[in-house]
Amino acid sequence: MISFKTILGFLFILLIASVAILSVVSYQNNENTLRTAKLVNDTYDIIYKCDQVSSSYQDTRLSVNQIIIMNDASRYPQYAASSSGLFSRLAELRQLAVKTGNGKPSIDSLETSLRSFLVVSDSIINLVRGKHSEDSIEKIFIKSIELRNNVTSKISFIKQRQNAILQKHQLANSESLNAFMVAFNALLLGIAVLVLSTFLVTRYNFNKRQKAQEELRRAHVLFEKIFYESPTAIAISELESGKIVNCNRGFARTLNYSIHEMLGKTLVELGVIESEKQRSVILGDAEHAGVVRHTEVYIKPKDKDQIYVSIDAHVVSLSNKKCLLTSLVDLSTHKRAEDETKKALEAEIELNKLKSSLVTLASHEFRTPLTTILSSAFLLENFIGAENKEKCLKHLTRIKSSVNNLTSILDEFLSVTKIEEGQIKPNLEKTDLPQFVAGICTNLQTFAKPGQTIHYSHTGKNEITTDPVLLGNILSNLVTNSIKYSNDNSPIYVKSLVNSRVHLTVQDHGIGIPEPDQKRLFQRFYRASNAGAVQGTGLGLHIMKHYVEMLKGSVKLTSEPGKGTQVEVTFENPE
């Protein structure tokens, strides 16, 4: 942006240039006006002399007429004087004509005619004195009349020509004056505009400076208010010596000193920090990087216990001296809360480890007797007599079913524990998806209710890259739920699709899931409100969702009570 000084200097230069142009134009127009005025005056002088010549000529004619008509010889001296005056004025007229370069040939012609007229006049006077015949006088008189007319016409021509020249010079003088006035007025207007522009620019800059000063004053007041009233403890100290130059009330309140007590002293002298070495350690980065970020230390306020603070500092320049702008945030409450949280977290971690160990130990300890019970049940089937075989088999089947349920529950608890501890990692390998899913469906068909049939269809490529263990658990959980929550003679549909991703869909026509329960269905230990007496722990879908996420997939559930449920699992298919 162009500065005010540049604009003002430019306007000043324009003003000087305008004055110079006005002076030059005024001088030129003045010279032109004086020249045309002189020409007008010279023309007036020529006309005036021409009138004098005409007057002398009339006097000479009158004297000649008096001598001729009255035959008065006493008039001859008057005639001679008139003739002499006539040529004297004619000489003056010629001088003016030569001086102005205007009409000299006409004057020469007039002089010739006048001399011819005087020669004829002298002849007439001599004839009258000598008593010549009237015929001779008449001839000379006629010639005299012709010469008189010729002289009169030439004088008139000279006067007319000079009047025409006078009008031309007067017009030129008038145009020169008008041109001067137009140029003068235009330049005066330009100067006035420049002066006004200079005034407006100066006024604008003055107002701008006033506004800037007012804004600076407000900013200063705002800064003082923010600095002194800020709840954050702020201090300014010399970088080299550490002496406090200024600080706010928050800083004084944090260190339990008054502002006056701290000014000109260092934190070491005040006992806030132990030594200069500690100060150098805390603020070491400030000298090199110019800034210190979130340095947390203990400091000692006056007459108080140590407090834990976070220090931020930034190097600034004040009056050409490097200073340190420092802010303190008291983290004592946060530190106590953090310590308590750490203790609680450590206790929680220890408790979880104890819980995991207990679950693992209990699972292993329960699994051994359960295996023994199940093996004994299978062995007892071989020793049952024919008379009570049907009843015994019924009770043995109940024993085996209960053992299998307990084993499933223990497996789910172990899976949850392993997931929480991060012990389960996907192990990807090439898998023939249709063959794999068909095998699981065949195995689960043996657990289906009477009349329930599992229908499987596949679309797309056969081979995928996945973890078959996780995929088997996901599919088994979904199909098992469809078997458990569907009625007898109800079909179950399993579909697989492979494109850029892998899609598995399990659909049934069972009891469905109420909409309020669908949002919480994947939470641990949560079961739908309409599950009734169907056995379950509420962990199956929770575990299944974690397995899907391990395969970088997602689960979409669509269900309507009384009509059935559809679950679609989509996950990546790495090449």
XYZ file of C-alpha atoms in Angstrom:
575
model
C 0.000 0.000 0.000
C 1.299 3.498 -0.937
C 2.385 5.452 2.146
C 0.975 8.798 3.170
C 4.352 10.513 2.659
C 4.525 9.248 -0.925
C 1.018 10.519 -1.705
C 1.685 13.880 -0.043
C 5.000 14.256 -1.876
C 3.342 13.420 -5.187
C 0.599 16.011 -4.577
C 3.210 18.609 -3.575
C 5.173 17.954 -6.775
C 1.971 18.310 -8.797
C 1.231 21.577 -7.005
C 4.689 22.977 -7.776
C 4.415 21.801 -11.383
C 1.000 23.468 -11.694
C 2.354 26.760 -10.346
C 5.305 26.537 -12.772
C 2.994 25.806 -15.704
C 0.736 28.676 -14.639
C 3.743 30.986 -14.546
C 4.940 29.875 -18.009
C 1.462 30.122 -19.510
C 0.900 33.511 -17.889
C 4.243 34.782 -19.206
C 3.586 33.505 -22.721
C 0.037 34.880 -22.815
C 1.238 38.176 -21.370
C 3.895 38.458 -24.075
C 1.334 37.628 -26.738
C -1.138 40.116 -25.273
C 1.481 42.868 -25.116
C 2.525 42.150 -28.711
C -1.048 42.293 -30.022
C -1.771 45.368 -27.878
C 1.288 47.107 -29.373
C 0.107 46.206 -32.876
C -3.299 47.684 -32.047
C -1.676 50.885 -30.748
C 0.580 51.136 -33.808
C -2.422 50.686 -36.076
C -4.274 53.400 -34.139
C -1.228 55.659 -34.613
C -1.169 54.957 -38.358
C -4.887 55.731 -38.610
C -4.353 58.875 -36.561
C -1.441 60.010 -38.771
C -3.484 59.139 -41.828
C -6.215 61.432 -40.484
C -3.596 64.147 -39.940
C -2.361 63.706 -43.521
C -5.955 63.899 -44.732
C -6.502 67.057 -42.668
C -3.319 68.702 -44.033
C -4.391 67.647 -47.498
C -7.779 69.319 -46.980
C -6.057 72.501 -45.730
C -3.813 72.507 -48.809
C -6.806 72.030 -51.099
C -8.651 74.847 -49.327
C -5.679 77.185 -49.726
C -5.426 76.338 -53.437
C -9.148 76.940 -53.899
C -8.966 80.311 -52.146
C -6.007 81.383 -54.298
C -7.715 80.274 -57.503
C -11.246 81.445 -56.786
C -10.507 84.666 -54.878
C -7.284 85.395 -56.777
C -5.793 86.298 -53.437
C -1.980 86.122 -53.546
C -1.809 86.663 -49.780
C -3.014 83.138 -49.329
C 0.103 81.693 -50.917
C 2.164 81.552 -47.675
C -0.684 79.629 -46.067
C -0.636 77.255 -49.030
C 3.111 76.792 -48.722
C 2.803 76.079 -44.989
C 0.018 73.553 -45.599
C 2.083 71.817 -48.280
C 5.101 71.639 -45.995
C 2.978 70.277 -43.078
C 1.394 67.747 -45.406
C 4.729 66.160 -46.327
C 5.945 66.389 -42.746
C 2.931 64.346 -41.547
C 3.338 62.015 -44.529
C 6.950 61.402 -43.459
C 5.761 60.539 -39.962
C 3.153 58.185 -41.464
C 5.876 56.512 -43.548
C 8.062 56.041 -40.465
C 5.183 54.284 -38.683
C 4.525 52.135 -41.731
C 8.226 51.195 -41.963
C 8.307 50.466 -38.222
C 5.268 48.170 -38.308
C 5.961 46.843 -41.799
C 2.415 47.704 -42.708
C 1.249 49.681 -45.815
C 4.491 51.339 -46.955
C 3.783 50.794 -50.736
C 0.374 52.471 -50.362
C 1.973 55.430 -48.614
C 4.614 55.714 -51.348
C 1.859 55.714 -53.925
C -0.025 58.338 -51.898
C 3.112 60.494 -51.745
C 3.498 60.304 -55.520
C -0.115 61.344 -56.004
C 0.268 64.186 -53.488
C 3.385 65.489 -55.215
C 1.595 65.337 -58.567
C -1.324 67.188 -56.966
C 0.996 69.933 -55.630
C 2.734 70.256 -58.992
C -0.630 70.728 -60.700
C -1.740 73.132 -57.950
C 1.415 75.204 -58.392
C 0.792 75.292 -62.138
C -2.800 76.477 -61.581
C -1.655 79.227 -59.208
C 1.019 80.387 -61.676
C -1.510 80.402 -64.534
C -3.927 82.467 -62.481
C -1.211 84.994 -61.670
C -0.056 85.144 -65.270
C -3.512 85.825 -66.700
C -3.504 82.800 -69.006
C -6.497 81.818 -71.071
C -9.399 80.136 -69.434
C -8.962 77.043 -71.663
C -5.501 76.383 -70.251
C -6.722 76.868 -66.687
C -9.654 74.567 -67.263
C -7.480 71.737 -68.551
C -5.116 72.003 -65.607
C -8.043 72.327 -63.204
C -9.631 69.150 -64.586
C -6.331 67.334 -64.073
C -6.210 68.750 -60.553
C -9.671 67.353 -59.817
C -8.577 63.950 -61.050
C -5.514 64.078 -58.813
C -7.641 65.219 -55.857
C -9.985 62.295 -56.327
C -7.014 59.968 -56.666
C -5.444 61.271 -53.430
C -8.771 61.087 -51.598
C -9.341 57.533 -52.730
C -5.831 56.474 -51.705
C -6.186 58.070 -48.288
C -9.545 56.290 -47.890
C -7.989 53.001 -48.998
C -5.174 53.365 -46.502
C -7.612 54.132 -43.693
C -9.904 51.224 -44.647
C -6.958 48.829 -44.827
C -5.657 50.032 -41.459
C -9.136 49.680 -39.945
C -9.282 46.101 -41.225
C -5.829 45.429 -39.766
C -6.961 47.101 -36.537
C -9.967 44.780 -36.282
C -7.729 41.787 -36.936
C -5.267 42.879 -34.245
C -8.100 43.653 -31.822
C -9.566 40.167 -32.448
C -6.148 38.543 -31.930
C -5.678 40.557 -28.734
C -9.126 39.543 -27.507
C -8.494 35.871 -28.317
C -5.140 36.037 -26.558
C -6.784 37.517 -23.481
C -9.527 34.868 -23.582
C -6.995 32.057 -24.013
C -4.996 33.429 -21.111
C -8.086 33.632 -18.911
C -9.169 30.082 -19.833
C -5.688 28.679 -19.135
C -5.380 30.777 -16.004
C -8.771 29.675 -14.677
C -8.072 26.017 -15.564
C -4.740 26.088 -13.787
C -6.250 27.895 -10.820
C -8.941 25.220 -10.690
C -6.280 22.496 -10.909
C -4.292 24.146 -8.133
C -7.452 24.446 -6.043
C -8.197 20.740 -6.631
C -4.632 19.817 -5.684
C -4.774 21.971 -2.566
C -8.137 20.437 -1.657
C -6.784 16.926 -2.353
C -3.751 17.632 -0.208
C -6.018 18.869 2.553
C -8.290 15.822 2.283
C -5.351 13.410 2.208
C -3.786 15.156 5.197
C -7.116 15.139 6.995
C -7.672 11.467 6.184
C -4.197 10.569 7.426
C -4.759 12.653 10.534
C -8.064 10.874 11.228
C -6.412 7.539 10.492
C -3.601 8.325 12.913
C -6.116 9.454 15.513
C -8.075 6.225 15.026
C -4.884 4.144 15.179
C -3.817 5.928 18.359
C -7.254 5.347 19.857
C -7.148 1.678 18.888
C -3.615 1.451 20.294
C -4.800 3.024 23.519
C -7.728 0.596 23.726
C -5.417 -2.315 22.917
C -3.056 -1.135 25.643
C -5.903 -0.902 28.147
C -7.201 -4.300 27.007
C -3.702 -5.787 27.274
C -3.262 -4.418 30.779
C -6.656 -5.774 31.786
C -5.953 -9.180 30.242
C -2.430 -9.277 31.660
C -3.225 -8.222 35.207
C -6.671 -9.841 35.513
C -5.872 -13.120 33.718
C -6.437 -16.197 35.908
C -3.281 -17.663 34.344
C -0.130 -16.751 36.221
C 2.033 -14.630 33.875
C 5.411 -12.990 34.486
C 8.039 -11.181 32.413
C 11.654 -11.602 33.460
C 15.098 -10.851 32.056
C 16.348 -13.869 30.122
C 19.946 -13.625 31.296
C 19.569 -12.652 34.959
C 16.092 -14.017 35.661
C 14.990 -10.822 37.463
C 11.250 -10.285 37.345
C 10.321 -7.176 35.325
C 6.559 -7.444 35.725
C 3.928 -9.985 36.698
C 0.169 -10.204 37.082
C -2.001 -10.845 40.107
C -2.422 -14.513 39.174
C 1.340 -15.036 39.330
C 1.562 -13.253 42.687
C -1.404 -15.233 44.006
C 0.124 -18.551 42.858
C 3.441 -17.836 44.602
C 1.744 -16.175 47.621
C 3.761 -12.929 47.183
C 2.694 -9.379 46.437
C 3.680 -7.967 43.042
C 5.868 -5.328 44.722
C 7.806 -7.998 46.648
C 8.732 -9.882 43.462
C 9.759 -7.049 41.135
C 13.528 -6.932 40.558
C 14.115 -10.331 42.195
C 14.670 -13.821 40.825
C 12.692 -16.957 41.661
C 15.826 -18.340 43.281
C 16.065 -15.306 45.581
C 12.384 -15.700 46.439
C 12.902 -19.382 47.238
C 10.388 -20.541 44.645
C 12.972 -22.768 42.970
C 16.028 -24.219 44.641
C 18.919 -22.966 42.505
C 20.044 -21.359 39.253
C 20.920 -24.835 38.050
C 17.288 -25.895 38.404
C 16.226 -22.735 36.559
C 18.646 -23.554 33.744
C 17.256 -27.091 33.529
C 13.666 -25.834 33.428
C 14.276 -23.023 30.922
C 17.198 -24.517 29.011
C 15.270 -24.804 25.718
C 14.312 -21.126 25.830
C 17.863 -19.936 25.104
C 18.220 -22.203 22.067
C 14.736 -22.762 20.639
C 13.220 -19.562 22.040
C 10.307 -21.433 23.599
C 9.522 -23.875 26.427
C 6.392 -26.016 26.225
C 4.536 -27.751 29.065
C 7.446 -28.320 31.445
C 5.976 -29.767 34.647
C 7.871 -29.240 37.925
C 7.346 -28.688 41.641
C 7.836 -25.158 43.007
C 7.646 -23.716 46.534
C 5.293 -20.752 47.143
C 5.805 -18.495 50.157
C 4.638 -20.133 53.435
C 2.946 -23.001 51.570
C 3.624 -26.581 50.598
C 5.097 -27.381 47.195
C 2.744 -27.188 44.250
C 2.938 -28.941 40.879
C 2.854 -26.524 37.938
C 3.133 -26.554 34.149
C 5.525 -23.908 32.767
C 5.306 -22.374 29.283
C 7.835 -19.708 28.293
C 8.591 -17.672 25.186
C 11.519 -15.337 24.460
C 10.403 -11.770 23.617
C 12.259 -8.516 22.983
C 11.398 -5.536 25.217
C 13.349 -2.267 24.812
C 16.038 -4.111 22.829
C 16.554 -6.546 25.690
C 15.738 -10.244 25.576
C 13.103 -11.176 28.131
C 11.163 -14.292 28.983
C 7.372 -14.328 28.987
C 6.434 -17.116 31.376
C 3.057 -18.596 32.314
C 2.326 -20.999 35.183
C -0.656 -23.315 35.495
C -1.225 -24.910 38.897
C -1.718 -28.630 38.249
C -1.673 -29.702 41.881
C -5.325 -30.748 41.894
C -4.911 -32.506 38.554
C -1.725 -34.162 39.770
C -3.479 -35.515 42.870
C -6.382 -36.695 40.727
C -3.906 -38.271 38.276
C -2.091 -40.061 41.060
C -5.385 -41.332 42.469
C -6.461 -42.414 38.985
C -3.163 -44.232 38.451
C -3.600 -46.027 41.739
C -7.187 -46.942 40.851
C -6.074 -48.050 37.380
C -3.296 -50.178 38.813
C -5.788 -51.720 41.224
C -8.220 -52.321 38.352
C -5.487 -53.891 36.232
C -4.502 -56.111 39.122
C -8.143 -57.030 39.688
C -8.639 -57.837 36.011
C -5.519 -59.981 36.026
C -6.850 -61.754 39.100
C -10.259 -62.157 37.409
C -8.676 -63.485 34.225
C -6.506 -65.873 36.177
C -9.520 -66.996 38.185
C -11.671 -67.500 35.066
C -8.868 -69.380 33.324
C -8.191 -71.498 36.406
C -11.897 -72.161 36.970
C -12.434 -73.013 33.311
C -9.590 -75.506 33.330
C -10.607 -76.913 36.697
C -14.276 -77.242 35.580
C -13.354 -78.675 32.189
C -11.554 -81.713 33.708
C -14.491 -82.984 35.833
C -16.941 -82.140 33.034
C -14.895 -84.226 30.647
C -14.867 -87.021 33.194
C -18.657 -86.791 33.620
C -19.206 -86.814 29.865
C -16.881 -89.818 29.389
C -18.617 -91.679 32.207
C -22.015 -90.985 30.628
C -20.818 -92.460 27.328
C -19.456 -95.532 29.187
C -22.664 -96.020 31.166
C -24.598 -96.372 27.909
C -22.756 -99.661 27.349
C -23.731 -101.124 30.769
C -27.442 -100.357 30.809
C -29.802 -103.288 30.951
C -32.562 -103.746 28.409
C -35.379 -103.373 30.924
C -34.461 -99.725 31.907
C -32.461 -98.690 28.858
C -34.885 -96.064 27.530
C -35.132 -94.188 30.830
C -31.421 -94.392 31.456
C -30.611 -93.089 27.958
C -32.978 -90.177 28.526
C -31.161 -89.142 31.684
C -27.754 -89.699 30.121
C -28.755 -87.446 27.207
C -29.670 -84.727 29.705
C -26.302 -85.167 31.424
C -24.404 -84.847 28.098
C -26.487 -81.798 27.071
C -25.846 -80.049 30.365
C -22.136 -80.831 30.130
C -21.995 -79.447 26.582
C -23.825 -76.262 27.696
C -21.412 -75.769 30.582
C -18.464 -76.345 28.249
C -19.872 -73.769 25.781
C -20.310 -71.233 28.580
C -16.749 -71.786 29.755
C -15.473 -71.380 26.160
C -17.320 -68.078 25.843
C -15.876 -66.789 29.109
C -12.403 -67.778 27.990
C -12.920 -66.068 24.605
C -14.018 -62.833 26.270
C -10.982 -62.913 28.530
C -8.621 -63.522 25.615
C -10.221 -60.698 23.598
C -9.897 -58.232 26.471
C -6.256 -59.212 27.000
C -5.496 -58.954 23.253
C -4.387 -62.572 23.028
C -6.375 -63.316 19.861
C -4.738 -62.244 16.571
C -6.042 -63.019 13.059
C -4.069 -65.695 11.231
C -4.898 -65.207 7.545
C -4.666 -68.013 5.013
C -6.179 -69.075 1.687
C -9.605 -70.690 2.235
C -12.156 -72.264 -0.114
C -15.210 -70.393 1.137
C -18.063 -72.554 -0.291
C -16.429 -75.775 0.935
C -15.695 -74.249 4.364
C -19.201 -72.837 4.908
C -20.896 -75.974 3.590
C -18.931 -78.083 6.092
C -19.998 -75.897 9.017
C -23.642 -75.980 7.874
C -23.477 -79.784 7.642
C -22.038 -80.052 11.176
C -24.651 -77.691 12.618
C -27.491 -79.489 10.854
C -27.095 -82.292 13.448
C -28.027 -79.768 16.167
C -31.095 -78.466 14.310
C -34.599 -78.851 15.686
C -36.992 -81.288 14.053
C -37.914 -80.124 10.586
C -35.299 -77.322 10.506
C -33.186 -77.281 7.338
C -30.075 -75.183 6.638
C -29.963 -74.007 2.997
C -26.630 -72.695 1.638
C -25.855 -70.849 -1.639
C -22.696 -69.130 -2.928
C -21.978 -66.456 -5.577
C -18.626 -65.215 -6.878
C -15.063 -66.470 -6.440
C -14.431 -69.477 -4.223
C -11.038 -68.701 -2.730
C -10.637 -65.943 -0.115
C -7.933 -64.894 2.356
C -9.159 -64.955 5.956
C -8.762 -66.538 9.376
C -10.791 -69.812 9.174
C -10.996 -70.108 12.985
C -12.513 -66.654 13.445
C -14.748 -67.109 10.388
C -15.933 -70.510 11.719
C -16.792 -69.003 15.127
C -18.692 -66.108 13.472
C -20.732 -68.419 11.233
C -21.349 -71.022 13.989
C -22.625 -68.326 16.362
C -25.061 -66.893 13.807
C -26.420 -70.267 12.619
C -26.660 -71.592 16.197
C -28.709 -68.519 17.193
C -31.021 -69.076 14.202
C -31.523 -72.722 15.311
C -32.137 -71.717 18.955
C -34.582 -68.886 18.256
C -36.529 -70.492 15.368
C -39.423 -72.948 15.627
C -39.519 -76.510 14.360
C -39.908 -76.994 10.588
C -38.412 -73.502 9.990
C -35.828 -73.016 7.196
C -32.509 -71.259 7.751
C -30.731 -69.609 4.804
C -26.987 -69.102 4.605
C -25.579 -67.113 1.652
C -22.036 -66.102 0.705
C -20.921 -63.568 -1.896
C -17.370 -62.682 -2.910
C -16.523 -59.570 -4.953
C -14.133 -56.894 -3.726
C -15.220 -57.893 -0.210
C -16.655 -61.007 1.454
C -20.351 -61.016 2.372
C -21.987 -63.645 4.643
C -25.724 -63.585 5.295
C -27.705 -65.735 7.751
C -31.508 -65.421 7.608
C -34.215 -67.163 9.616
C -37.951 -66.940 10.259
C -37.706 -67.116 14.029
C -39.038 -64.979 16.870
C -37.134 -61.818 15.754
C -35.624 -59.115 17.940
C -37.559 -56.058 19.302
C -36.234 -52.754 17.962
C -35.275 -51.289 21.413
C -33.070 -54.375 22.028
C -31.279 -54.173 18.662
C -29.114 -51.187 19.723
C -27.702 -53.043 22.768
C -27.608 -56.558 21.320
C -23.811 -56.644 20.925
C -23.122 -55.551 24.501
C -21.605 -58.045 26.926
C -24.156 -60.206 28.833
C -27.114 -58.490 27.112
C -30.026 -60.643 25.921
C -33.155 -59.614 24.033
C -36.271 -59.135 26.106
C -38.115 -61.902 24.212
C -35.356 -64.540 24.630
C -37.481 -66.236 27.315
C -36.214 -69.615 28.586
C -33.792 -70.156 25.716
C -30.390 -70.865 27.174
C -27.637 -68.309 26.602
C -25.120 -66.039 28.325
C -25.435 -62.884 26.220
C -21.790 -63.223 25.156
C -22.101 -64.890 21.749
C -22.931 -61.830 19.641
C -20.489 -59.716 21.685
C -17.679 -62.148 20.848
C -18.831 -62.480 17.230
C -18.708 -58.688 16.683
C -15.147 -58.533 18.028
C -14.121 -61.317 15.636
C -15.678 -59.416 12.727
C -13.779 -56.238 13.691
C -10.543 -58.244 13.849
C -11.179 -59.172 10.208
C -11.764 -55.428 9.467
C -15.443 -55.968 8.812
C -18.868 -54.762 9.881
C -22.193 -56.263 10.999
C -25.620 -55.225 9.747
C -28.700 -56.602 11.556
C -32.264 -56.429 10.270
C -35.041 -57.941 12.384
C -38.770 -57.770 12.999
C -40.481 -59.537 15.935
C -42.502 -62.577 14.780
C -41.051 -62.550 11.262
C -37.393 -63.367 11.706
C -33.870 -61.951 11.615
C -31.225 -61.350 8.959
C -27.581 -60.719 9.853
C -25.127 -59.630 7.151
C -21.390 -59.736 7.876
C -19.021 -57.938 5.498
C -15.223 -57.988 5.778
C -12.113 -57.448 3.675
C -10.662 -59.948 1.255
C -6.906 -59.196 1.067
C -5.214 -60.352 -2.115
